[in-house]
Amino acid sequence: MSLVTLLPFIVLIGAMFLMTRSAKKKQQQAADMRNQMQPGSGVRTIGGMYATVKEVNDDTVLLDAGPGVDLLFAKNSIGAVLTDDEYNRIVHGIEHDLKSDADVVPDDASSLTESDAAATDAASDDQPVDLGKKDAADEPAGEPKADAAPAEAKADEQAKKSDGGSEAK
């Protein structure tokens, strides 16, 4: 066999090797993440439920989902172990990393536009905005349209067709 006939098989085997290697890496990272769980850390299950770890066993995890609600999950069902800041931000809505009050956007936009109010008042003198379209009233009266006759003929034909008159029968 020549090298040209073996090349597709070699490429296919190489691609399969790379895919299985990346899958094994992801599985190893997930196992390491699950082994880092300890009581008190916040987690997200693969179903999307957020809870706090109460107890970690070999194959199971006891989660505290709320006051008086303890749930037993398999370790494989934990999707992510969250940091304390991330867990508090998602579950309780507590933001710890606000840099300054200047970065916060106000609820109404009036404070953003007060300095520009004088400029916008001068610009809005009730003048129509030219969008590039011309109406028939805007054209000079002495110059007839070049396309006026064909456009009127097309409009008459369409009116007769949609009219449902004697020609349709």
Tab-separated table of N, CA and C in Angstrom:
chain	number	residue	atom	x	y	z
A	1	MET	N	0.841	-1.181	0.000
A	1	MET	CA	0.000	0.000	0.000
A	1	MET	C	0.886	1.244	0.000
A	2	SER	N	0.353	2.248	-0.642
A	2	SER	CA	1.135	3.474	-0.710
A	2	SER	C	0.760	4.413	0.437
A	3	LEU	N	1.558	5.432	0.595
A	3	LEU	CA	1.341	6.408	1.660
A	3	LEU	C	0.054	7.204	1.436
A	4	VAL	N	-0.315	7.414	0.171
A	4	VAL	CA	-1.520	8.191	-0.152
A	4	VAL	C	-2.772	7.457	0.320
A	5	THR	N	-2.809	6.144	0.243
A	5	THR	CA	-3.990	5.399	0.693
A	5	THR	C	-4.039	5.286	2.214
A	6	LEU	N	-2.899	5.330	2.877
A	6	LEU	CA	-2.869	5.231	4.328
A	6	LEU	C	-3.101	6.579	5.018
A	7	LEU	N	-2.889	7.664	4.315
A	7	LEU	CA	-2.986	8.998	4.904
A	7	LEU	C	-4.367	9.296	5.516
A	8	PRO	N	-5.492	9.002	4.867
A	8	PRO	CA	-6.795	9.267	5.503
A	8	PRO	C	-6.983	8.484	6.804
A	9	PHE	N	-6.492	7.238	6.863
A	9	PHE	CA	-6.623	6.442	8.080
A	9	PHE	C	-5.769	7.023	9.208
A	10	ILE	N	-4.585	7.498	8.863
A	10	ILE	CA	-3.699	8.094	9.864
A	10	ILE	C	-4.320	9.378	10.419
A	11	VAL	N	-4.892	10.196	9.552
A	11	VAL	CA	-5.536	11.437	9.985
A	11	VAL	C	-6.742	11.122	10.870
A	12	LEU	N	-7.535	10.120	10.504
A	12	LEU	CA	-8.706	9.732	11.285
A	12	LEU	C	-8.307	9.234	12.669
A	13	ILE	N	-7.287	8.412	12.751
A	13	ILE	CA	-6.825	7.900	14.044
A	13	ILE	C	-6.262	9.041	14.893
A	14	GLY	N	-5.546	9.970	14.288
A	14	GLY	CA	-5.027	11.125	15.020
A	14	GLY	C	-6.136	11.996	15.577
A	15	ALA	N	-7.191	12.228	14.797
A	15	ALA	CA	-8.322	13.033	15.256
A	15	ALA	C	-9.039	12.345	16.410
A	16	MET	N	-9.221	11.039	16.316
A	16	MET	CA	-9.864	10.299	17.399
A	16	MET	C	-9.025	10.362	18.670
A	17	PHE	N	-7.713	10.276	18.540
A	17	PHE	CA	-6.824	10.362	19.696
A	17	PHE	C	-6.948	11.722	20.374
A	18	LEU	N	-6.961	12.796	19.580
A	18	LEU	CA	-7.067	14.136	20.151
A	18	LEU	C	-8.418	14.353	20.836
A	19	MET	N	-9.487	13.830	20.250
A	19	MET	CA	-10.811	14.001	20.853
A	19	MET	C	-10.920	13.249	22.168
A	20	THR	N	-10.420	12.023	22.226
A	20	THR	CA	-10.504	11.263	23.474
A	20	THR	C	-9.612	11.879	24.544
A	21	ARG	N	-8.486	12.443	24.126
A	21	ARG	CA	-7.589	13.083	25.088
A	21	ARG	C	-8.245	14.310	25.723
A	22	SER	N	-8.927	15.131	24.912
A	22	SER	CA	-9.597	16.314	25.468
A	22	SER	C	-10.775	15.904	26.351
A	23	ALA	N	-11.475	14.831	25.985
A	23	ALA	CA	-12.582	14.358	26.812
A	23	ALA	C	-12.067	13.848	28.159
A	24	LYS	N	-10.951	13.149	28.152
A	24	LYS	CA	-10.371	12.668	29.412
A	24	LYS	C	-9.917	13.829	30.280
A	25	LYS	N	-9.385	14.894	29.653
A	25	LYS	CA	-8.978	16.081	30.407
A	25	LYS	C	-10.169	16.717	31.106
A	26	LYS	N	-11.280	16.838	30.382
A	26	LYS	CA	-12.480	17.438	30.960
A	26	LYS	C	-13.019	16.595	32.105
A	27	GLN	N	-12.995	15.266	31.941
A	27	GLN	CA	-13.464	14.384	33.003
A	27	GLN	C	-12.574	14.504	34.235
A	28	GLN	N	-11.274	14.606	34.023
A	28	GLN	CA	-10.344	14.741	35.139
A	28	GLN	C	-10.557	16.071	35.867
A	29	GLN	N	-10.781	17.151	35.108
A	29	GLN	CA	-11.039	18.451	35.735
A	29	GLN	C	-12.339	18.419	36.545
A	30	ALA	N	-13.371	17.753	36.023
A	30	ALA	CA	-14.640	17.654	36.739
A	30	ALA	C	-14.465	16.832	38.019
A	31	ALA	N	-13.701	15.764	37.960
A	31	ALA	CA	-13.460	14.947	39.148
A	31	ALA	C	-12.677	15.738	40.196
A	32	ASP	N	-11.682	16.515	39.758
A	32	ASP	CA	-10.914	17.347	40.697
A	32	ASP	C	-11.806	18.396	41.349
A	33	MET	N	-12.687	18.979	40.560
A	33	MET	CA	-13.603	19.995	41.083
A	33	MET	C	-14.529	19.370	42.128
A	34	ARG	N	-15.017	18.186	41.862
A	34	ARG	CA	-15.921	17.528	42.812
A	34	ARG	C	-15.189	17.105	44.083
A	35	ASN	N	-13.910	16.782	43.949
A	35	ASN	CA	-13.129	16.400	45.134
A	35	ASN	C	-12.797	17.615	46.002
A	36	GLN	N	-12.855	18.821	45.446
A	36	GLN	CA	-12.584	20.034	46.202
A	36	GLN	C	-13.784	20.474	47.047
A	37	MET	N	-14.923	19.826	46.854
A	37	MET	CA	-16.111	20.200	47.626
A	37	MET	C	-15.867	19.934	49.101
A	38	GLN	N	-16.305	20.857	49.906
A	38	GLN	CA	-16.235	20.687	51.342
A	38	GLN	C	-17.479	21.310	51.942
A	39	PRO	N	-17.847	20.918	53.136
A	39	PRO	CA	-19.055	21.495	53.752
A	39	PRO	C	-18.970	23.015	53.838
A	40	GLY	N	-20.037	23.669	53.427
A	40	GLY	CA	-20.112	25.125	53.451
A	40	GLY	C	-19.903	25.777	52.097
A	41	SER	N	-19.410	25.030	51.107
A	41	SER	CA	-19.196	25.645	49.786
A	41	SER	C	-20.487	25.596	48.978
A	42	GLY	N	-20.662	26.595	48.127
A	42	GLY	CA	-21.848	26.679	47.283
A	42	GLY	C	-21.637	25.912	45.991
A	43	VAL	N	-22.666	25.217	45.539
A	43	VAL	CA	-22.576	24.415	44.320
A	43	VAL	C	-23.792	24.656	43.442
A	44	ARG	N	-23.634	24.306	42.157
A	44	ARG	CA	-24.743	24.282	41.203
A	44	ARG	C	-24.828	22.875	40.660
A	45	THR	N	-26.009	22.279	40.698
A	45	THR	CA	-26.180	20.926	40.167
A	45	THR	C	-26.323	20.988	38.652
A	46	ILE	N	-26.242	19.821	38.006
A	46	ILE	CA	-26.388	19.806	36.550
A	46	ILE	C	-27.814	20.148	36.136
A	47	GLY	N	-28.741	20.103	37.088
A	47	GLY	CA	-30.119	20.505	36.823
A	47	GLY	C	-30.348	21.991	37.010
A	48	GLY	N	-29.334	22.709	37.531
A	48	GLY	CA	-29.454	24.152	37.684
A	48	GLY	C	-29.858	24.606	39.072
A	49	MET	N	-29.867	23.702	40.066
A	49	MET	CA	-30.240	24.094	41.419
A	49	MET	C	-28.996	24.550	42.184
A	50	TYR	N	-29.130	25.657	42.906
A	50	TYR	CA	-28.036	26.176	43.723
A	50	TYR	C	-28.283	25.770	45.171
A	51	ALA	N	-27.231	25.273	45.819
A	51	ALA	CA	-27.352	24.835	47.203
A	51	ALA	C	-25.991	24.921	47.880
A	52	THR	N	-26.002	24.686	49.193
A	52	THR	CA	-24.784	24.691	49.988
A	52	THR	C	-24.483	23.262	50.411
A	53	VAL	N	-23.219	22.874	50.313
A	53	VAL	CA	-22.818	21.520	50.691
A	53	VAL	C	-22.883	21.393	52.199
A	54	LYS	N	-23.577	20.348	52.650
A	54	LYS	CA	-23.688	20.101	54.088
A	54	LYS	C	-22.763	18.963	54.506
A	55	GLU	N	-22.666	17.942	53.645
A	55	GLU	CA	-21.861	16.772	53.980
A	55	GLU	C	-21.404	16.106	52.685
A	56	VAL	N	-20.135	15.653	52.663
A	56	VAL	CA	-19.584	14.988	51.481
A	56	VAL	C	-19.219	13.556	51.843
A	57	ASN	N	-19.743	12.592	51.083
A	57	ASN	CA	-19.415	11.168	51.263
A	57	ASN	C	-18.645	10.692	50.048
A	58	ASP	N	-18.418	9.397	49.937
A	58	ASP	CA	-17.643	8.854	48.812
A	58	ASP	C	-18.345	9.096	47.470
A	59	ASP	N	-19.612	8.717	47.381
A	59	ASP	CA	-20.341	8.844	46.110
A	59	ASP	C	-21.503	9.822	46.172
A	60	THR	N	-21.827	10.325	47.343
A	60	THR	CA	-22.984	11.195	47.490
A	60	THR	C	-22.604	12.501	48.175
A	61	VAL	N	-23.495	13.471	48.029
A	61	VAL	CA	-23.327	14.782	48.650
A	61	VAL	C	-24.668	15.169	49.253
A	62	LEU	N	-24.658	15.612	50.505
A	62	LEU	CA	-25.864	16.107	51.144
A	62	LEU	C	-25.867	17.619	50.998
A	63	LEU	N	-26.910	18.152	50.337
A	63	LEU	CA	-26.999	19.582	50.056
A	63	LEU	C	-28.083	20.228	50.892
A	64	ASP	N	-27.838	21.441	51.325
A	64	ASP	CA	-28.815	22.252	52.044
A	64	ASP	C	-29.390	23.247	51.043
A	65	ALA	N	-30.632	23.005	50.597
A	65	ALA	CA	-31.249	23.841	49.575
A	65	ALA	C	-32.049	24.985	50.175
A	66	GLY	N	-32.258	24.989	51.456
A	66	GLY	CA	-33.018	26.038	52.121
A	66	GLY	C	-33.239	25.650	53.565
A	67	PRO	N	-33.951	26.474	54.309
A	67	PRO	CA	-34.203	26.143	55.710
A	67	PRO	C	-35.009	24.852	55.844
A	68	GLY	N	-34.397	23.848	56.427
A	68	GLY	CA	-35.079	22.570	56.649
A	68	GLY	C	-35.159	21.680	55.431
A	69	VAL	N	-34.487	22.016	54.329
A	69	VAL	CA	-34.538	21.204	53.119
A	69	VAL	C	-33.145	20.640	52.852
A	70	ASP	N	-32.977	19.346	53.132
A	70	ASP	CA	-31.721	18.656	52.859
A	70	ASP	C	-31.958	17.655	51.741
A	71	LEU	N	-31.092	17.694	50.733
A	71	LEU	CA	-31.237	16.819	49.573
A	71	LEU	C	-29.982	15.981	49.399
A	72	LEU	N	-30.165	14.720	49.048
A	72	LEU	CA	-29.047	13.816	48.818
A	72	LEU	C	-28.845	13.667	47.311
A	73	PHE	N	-27.663	14.025	46.823
A	73	PHE	CA	-27.345	13.969	45.401
A	73	PHE	C	-26.136	13.079	45.181
A	74	ALA	N	-26.026	12.517	43.998
A	74	ALA	CA	-24.810	11.815	43.598
A	74	ALA	C	-23.738	12.853	43.320
A	75	LYS	N	-22.490	12.503	43.579
A	75	LYS	CA	-21.400	13.459	43.346
A	75	LYS	C	-21.321	13.858	41.877
A	76	ASN	N	-21.659	12.940	40.991
A	76	ASN	CA	-21.595	13.229	39.551
A	76	ASN	C	-22.629	14.250	39.111
A	77	SER	N	-23.620	14.508	39.944
A	77	SER	CA	-24.659	15.464	39.556
A	77	SER	C	-24.294	16.897	39.906
A	78	ILE	N	-23.124	17.126	40.484
A	78	ILE	CA	-22.676	18.483	40.790
A	78	ILE	C	-22.023	19.048	39.537
A	79	GLY	N	-22.567	20.148	39.028
A	79	GLY	CA	-22.066	20.747	37.801
A	79	GLY	C	-20.928	21.709	38.023
A	80	ALA	N	-20.951	22.444	39.142
A	80	ALA	CA	-19.901	23.429	39.407
A	80	ALA	C	-19.834	23.714	40.902
A	81	VAL	N	-18.611	23.876	41.375
A	81	VAL	CA	-18.382	24.352	42.735
A	81	VAL	C	-18.075	25.833	42.614
A	82	LEU	N	-18.871	26.669	43.278
A	82	LEU	CA	-18.788	28.114	43.128
A	82	LEU	C	-17.978	28.739	44.259
A	83	THR	N	-17.364	29.876	43.962
A	83	THR	CA	-16.702	30.638	45.013
A	83	THR	C	-17.766	31.300	45.878
A	84	ASP	N	-17.373	31.742	47.069
A	84	ASP	CA	-18.339	32.367	47.977
A	84	ASP	C	-18.951	33.621	47.376
A	85	ASP	N	-18.121	34.454	46.731
A	85	ASP	CA	-18.639	35.685	46.120
A	85	ASP	C	-19.631	35.380	45.004
A	86	GLU	N	-19.297	34.402	44.176
A	86	GLU	CA	-20.175	34.057	43.053
A	86	GLU	C	-21.488	33.468	43.555
A	87	TYR	N	-21.415	32.603	44.560
A	87	TYR	CA	-22.622	31.990	45.128
A	87	TYR	C	-23.525	33.063	45.746
A	88	ASN	N	-22.948	33.984	46.518
A	88	ASN	CA	-23.742	35.053	47.139
A	88	ASN	C	-24.338	35.989	46.098
A	89	ARG	N	-23.596	36.247	45.015
A	89	ARG	CA	-24.114	37.118	43.955
A	89	ARG	C	-25.312	36.476	43.269
A	90	ILE	N	-25.235	35.186	42.998
A	90	ILE	CA	-26.305	34.504	42.266
A	90	ILE	C	-27.504	34.233	43.165
A	91	VAL	N	-27.279	33.671	44.331
A	91	VAL	CA	-28.378	33.224	45.183
A	91	VAL	C	-28.992	34.369	45.982
A	92	HIS	N	-28.150	35.193	46.596
A	92	HIS	CA	-28.654	36.239	47.486
A	92	HIS	C	-28.672	37.620	46.848
A	93	GLY	N	-28.049	37.776	45.696
A	93	GLY	CA	-28.015	39.064	45.020
A	93	GLY	C	-27.075	40.054	45.680
A	94	ILE	N	-26.068	39.563	46.385
A	94	ILE	CA	-25.126	40.433	47.087
A	94	ILE	C	-23.925	40.682	46.198
A	95	GLU	N	-23.647	41.946	45.907
A	95	GLU	CA	-22.499	42.340	45.093
A	95	GLU	C	-21.393	42.842	46.005
A	96	HIS	N	-20.249	42.172	46.034
A	96	HIS	CA	-19.124	42.601	46.857
A	96	HIS	C	-18.108	43.408	46.077
A	97	ASP	N	-18.087	43.265	44.783
A	97	ASP	CA	-17.011	43.865	44.008
A	97	ASP	C	-17.464	45.091	43.221
A	98	LEU	N	-18.233	45.965	43.844
A	98	LEU	CA	-18.556	47.235	43.204
A	98	LEU	C	-17.340	48.142	43.361
A	99	LYS	N	-16.817	48.629	42.258
A	99	LYS	CA	-15.578	49.404	42.303
A	99	LYS	C	-15.800	50.796	42.867
A	100	SER	N	-16.812	51.486	42.394
A	100	SER	CA	-17.103	52.818	42.921
A	100	SER	C	-18.540	53.167	42.568
A	101	ASP	N	-19.039	54.184	43.230
A	101	ASP	CA	-20.403	54.617	42.944
A	101	ASP	C	-20.504	55.354	41.621
A	102	ALA	N	-19.388	55.814	41.078
A	102	ALA	CA	-19.402	56.560	39.814
A	102	ALA	C	-19.706	55.641	38.636
A	103	ASP	N	-19.430	54.349	38.767
A	103	ASP	CA	-19.665	53.410	37.671
A	103	ASP	C	-21.119	52.966	37.583
A	104	VAL	N	-21.906	53.254	38.601
A	104	VAL	CA	-23.288	52.816	38.640
A	104	VAL	C	-24.123	53.719	37.743
A	105	VAL	N	-24.952	53.109	36.901
A	105	VAL	CA	-25.825	53.857	36.000
A	105	VAL	C	-27.077	54.257	36.765
A	106	PRO	N	-27.500	55.522	36.678
A	106	PRO	CA	-28.698	55.948	37.407
A	106	PRO	C	-29.953	55.317	36.816
A	107	ASP	N	-31.021	55.278	37.633
A	107	ASP	CA	-32.268	54.676	37.192
A	107	ASP	C	-32.957	55.477	36.102
A	108	ASP	N	-32.875	56.790	36.148
A	108	ASP	CA	-33.469	57.595	35.096
A	108	ASP	C	-32.363	58.334	34.341
A	109	ALA	N	-32.618	58.633	33.113
A	109	ALA	CA	-31.601	59.233	32.248
A	109	ALA	C	-31.579	60.755	32.346
A	110	SER	N	-32.366	61.351	33.217
A	110	SER	CA	-32.418	62.813	33.278
A	110	SER	C	-31.088	63.401	33.718
A	111	SER	N	-30.383	62.723	34.615
A	111	SER	CA	-29.106	63.260	35.072
A	111	SER	C	-28.041	63.165	33.981
A	112	LEU	N	-28.220	62.267	33.048
A	112	LEU	CA	-27.263	62.126	31.957
A	112	LEU	C	-27.460	63.183	30.887
A	113	THR	N	-28.679	63.723	30.769
A	113	THR	CA	-28.984	64.651	29.683
A	113	THR	C	-29.113	66.096	30.133
A	114	GLU	N	-28.955	66.392	31.415
A	114	GLU	CA	-29.136	67.773	31.888
A	114	GLU	C	-28.127	68.729	31.277
A	115	SER	N	-26.885	68.326	31.114
A	115	SER	CA	-25.874	69.226	30.566
A	115	SER	C	-26.088	69.476	29.076
A	116	ASP	N	-26.734	68.555	28.410
A	116	ASP	CA	-26.963	68.702	26.980
A	116	ASP	C	-28.331	69.290	26.675
A	117	ALA	N	-29.088	69.693	27.679
A	117	ALA	CA	-30.453	70.174	27.460
A	117	ALA	C	-30.483	71.438	26.618
A	118	ALA	N	-29.552	72.367	26.842
A	118	ALA	CA	-29.531	73.609	26.072
A	118	ALA	C	-29.225	73.339	24.602
A	119	ALA	N	-28.349	72.408	24.323
A	119	ALA	CA	-27.989	72.088	22.944
A	119	ALA	C	-29.146	71.414	22.217
A	120	THR	N	-29.890	70.563	22.912
A	120	THR	CA	-31.006	69.888	22.253
A	120	THR	C	-32.187	70.818	22.054
A	121	ASP	N	-32.372	71.798	22.949
A	121	ASP	CA	-33.471	72.760	22.764
A	121	ASP	C	-33.228	73.619	21.533
A	122	ALA	N	-31.991	74.004	21.287
A	122	ALA	CA	-31.676	74.826	20.120
A	122	ALA	C	-31.831	74.023	18.833
A	123	ALA	N	-31.583	72.722	18.896
A	123	ALA	CA	-31.650	71.895	17.691
A	123	ALA	C	-33.083	71.502	17.352
A	124	SER	N	-33.985	71.502	18.318
A	124	SER	CA	-35.351	71.048	18.057
A	124	SER	C	-36.299	72.238	17.900
A	125	ASP	N	-36.136	72.997	16.849
A	125	ASP	CA	-36.999	74.148	16.568
A	125	ASP	C	-38.155	73.759	15.671
A	126	ASP	N	-38.671	72.552	15.798
A	126	ASP	CA	-39.792	72.047	15.011
A	126	ASP	C	-39.534	72.128	13.513
A	127	GLN	N	-38.318	71.845	13.106
A	127	GLN	CA	-37.993	71.789	11.685
A	127	GLN	C	-38.091	70.337	11.246
A	128	PRO	N	-38.694	70.095	10.074
A	128	PRO	CA	-38.792	68.706	9.618
A	128	PRO	C	-37.407	68.148	9.283
A	129	VAL	N	-37.247	66.892	9.550
A	129	VAL	CA	-35.978	66.221	9.283
A	129	VAL	C	-36.009	65.679	7.865
A	130	ASP	N	-35.010	65.985	7.062
A	130	ASP	CA	-34.932	65.505	5.690
A	130	ASP	C	-34.339	64.099	5.689
A	131	LEU	N	-35.136	63.114	5.316
A	131	LEU	CA	-34.680	61.730	5.279
A	131	LEU	C	-34.308	61.289	3.874
A	132	GLY	N	-34.284	62.201	2.920
A	132	GLY	CA	-33.870	61.867	1.566
A	132	GLY	C	-35.020	61.558	0.631
A	133	LYS	N	-36.236	61.401	1.131
A	133	LYS	CA	-37.390	61.140	0.273
A	133	LYS	C	-37.985	62.467	-0.172
A	134	LYS	N	-38.509	62.472	-1.371
A	134	LYS	CA	-39.165	63.679	-1.867
A	134	LYS	C	-40.629	63.363	-2.134
A	135	ASP	N	-41.505	64.218	-1.660
A	135	ASP	CA	-42.929	64.079	-1.930
A	135	ASP	C	-43.257	64.792	-3.237
A	136	ALA	N	-44.441	64.552	-3.761
A	136	ALA	CA	-44.874	65.220	-4.982
A	136	ALA	C	-45.022	66.719	-4.751
A	137	ALA	N	-45.365	67.121	-3.547
A	137	ALA	CA	-45.542	68.536	-3.237
A	137	ALA	C	-44.200	69.262	-3.196
A	138	ASP	N	-43.104	68.536	-2.935
A	138	ASP	CA	-41.789	69.156	-2.854
A	138	ASP	C	-41.184	69.449	-4.224
A	139	GLU	N	-41.679	68.784	-5.279
A	139	GLU	CA	-41.100	68.971	-6.605
A	139	GLU	C	-41.568	70.281	-7.221
A	140	PRO	N	-40.767	70.881	-8.067
A	140	PRO	CA	-41.202	72.110	-8.751
A	140	PRO	C	-42.369	71.825	-9.686
A	141	ALA	N	-43.292	72.794	-9.792
A	141	ALA	CA	-44.509	72.603	-10.584
A	141	ALA	C	-44.232	72.610	-12.075
A	142	GLY	N	-43.195	73.264	-12.545
A	142	GLY	CA	-42.932	73.396	-13.971
A	142	GLY	C	-42.294	72.158	-14.581
A	143	GLU	N	-41.718	71.246	-13.782
A	143	GLU	CA	-41.034	70.076	-14.338
A	143	GLU	C	-41.902	68.839	-14.152
A	144	PRO	N	-42.372	68.218	-15.240
A	144	PRO	CA	-43.172	66.999	-15.109
A	144	PRO	C	-42.261	65.800	-14.840
A	145	LYS	N	-42.825	64.767	-14.220
A	145	LYS	CA	-42.082	63.537	-13.962
A	145	LYS	C	-41.881	62.778	-15.257
A	146	ALA	N	-40.745	62.149	-15.391
A	146	ALA	CA	-40.474	61.348	-16.575
A	146	ALA	C	-41.211	60.019	-16.495
A	147	ASP	N	-41.419	59.493	-15.278
A	147	ASP	CA	-42.037	58.178	-15.112
A	147	ASP	C	-43.516	58.281	-14.771
A	148	ALA	N	-44.141	59.420	-14.924
A	148	ALA	CA	-45.516	59.612	-14.479
A	148	ALA	C	-46.493	58.753	-15.271
A	149	ALA	N	-46.393	58.700	-16.588
A	149	ALA	CA	-47.353	57.955	-17.403
A	149	ALA	C	-47.230	56.447	-17.176
A	150	PRO	N	-46.052	55.841	-17.226
A	150	PRO	CA	-45.979	54.396	-16.995
A	150	PRO	C	-46.417	54.004	-15.580
A	151	ALA	N	-46.143	54.816	-14.583
A	151	ALA	CA	-46.520	54.483	-13.212
A	151	ALA	C	-48.035	54.493	-13.060
A	152	GLU	N	-48.704	55.457	-13.707
A	152	GLU	CA	-50.162	55.518	-13.625
A	152	GLU	C	-50.794	54.345	-14.357
A	153	ALA	N	-50.213	53.920	-15.479
A	153	ALA	CA	-50.749	52.788	-16.229
A	153	ALA	C	-50.649	51.508	-15.398
A	154	LYS	N	-49.525	51.309	-14.686
A	154	LYS	CA	-49.357	50.115	-13.842
A	154	LYS	C	-50.355	50.127	-12.692
A	155	ALA	N	-50.585	51.286	-12.131
A	155	ALA	CA	-51.524	51.391	-11.019
A	155	ALA	C	-52.943	51.055	-11.488
A	156	ASP	N	-53.311	51.496	-12.720
A	156	ASP	CA	-54.643	51.190	-13.254
A	156	ASP	C	-54.796	49.701	-13.510
A	157	GLU	N	-53.745	49.046	-14.019
A	157	GLU	CA	-53.813	47.608	-14.296
A	157	GLU	C	-53.973	46.828	-12.996
A	158	GLN	N	-53.259	47.212	-11.971
A	158	GLN	CA	-53.368	46.512	-10.693
A	158	GLN	C	-54.749	46.712	-10.088
A	159	ALA	N	-55.325	47.892	-10.240
A	159	ALA	CA	-56.651	48.154	-9.702
A	159	ALA	C	-57.688	47.300	-10.421
A	160	LYS	N	-57.548	47.119	-11.730
A	160	LYS	CA	-58.496	46.299	-12.481
A	160	LYS	C	-58.379	44.842	-12.093
A	161	LYS	N	-57.154	44.346	-11.860
A	161	LYS	CA	-56.961	42.942	-11.497
A	161	LYS	C	-57.535	42.648	-10.118
A	162	SER	N	-57.317	43.515	-9.168
A	162	SER	CA	-57.794	43.266	-7.815
A	162	SER	C	-59.265	43.654	-7.651
A	163	ASP	N	-59.800	44.324	-8.646
A	163	ASP	CA	-61.161	44.836	-8.653
A	163	ASP	C	-62.175	43.701	-8.645
A	164	GLY	N	-61.847	42.582	-9.310
A	164	GLY	CA	-62.787	41.481	-9.387
A	164	GLY	C	-63.921	41.760	-10.354
A	165	GLY	N	-63.661	42.594	-11.337
A	165	GLY	CA	-64.687	43.007	-12.296
A	165	GLY	C	-64.947	41.922	-13.333
A	166	SER	N	-65.471	42.328	-14.508
A	166	SER	CA	-65.888	41.407	-15.556
A	166	SER	C	-64.696	40.720	-16.218
A	167	GLU	N	-63.524	41.327	-16.167
A	167	GLU	CA	-62.352	40.689	-16.801
A	167	GLU	C	-61.932	39.435	-16.059
A	168	ALA	N	-62.191	39.341	-14.770
A	168	ALA	CA	-61.772	38.180	-13.985
A	168	ALA	C	-62.644	36.989	-14.279
A	169	LYS	N	-63.847	37.182	-14.804
A	169	LYS	CA	-64.775	36.068	-15.044
A	169	LYS	C	-64.551	35.490	-16.363
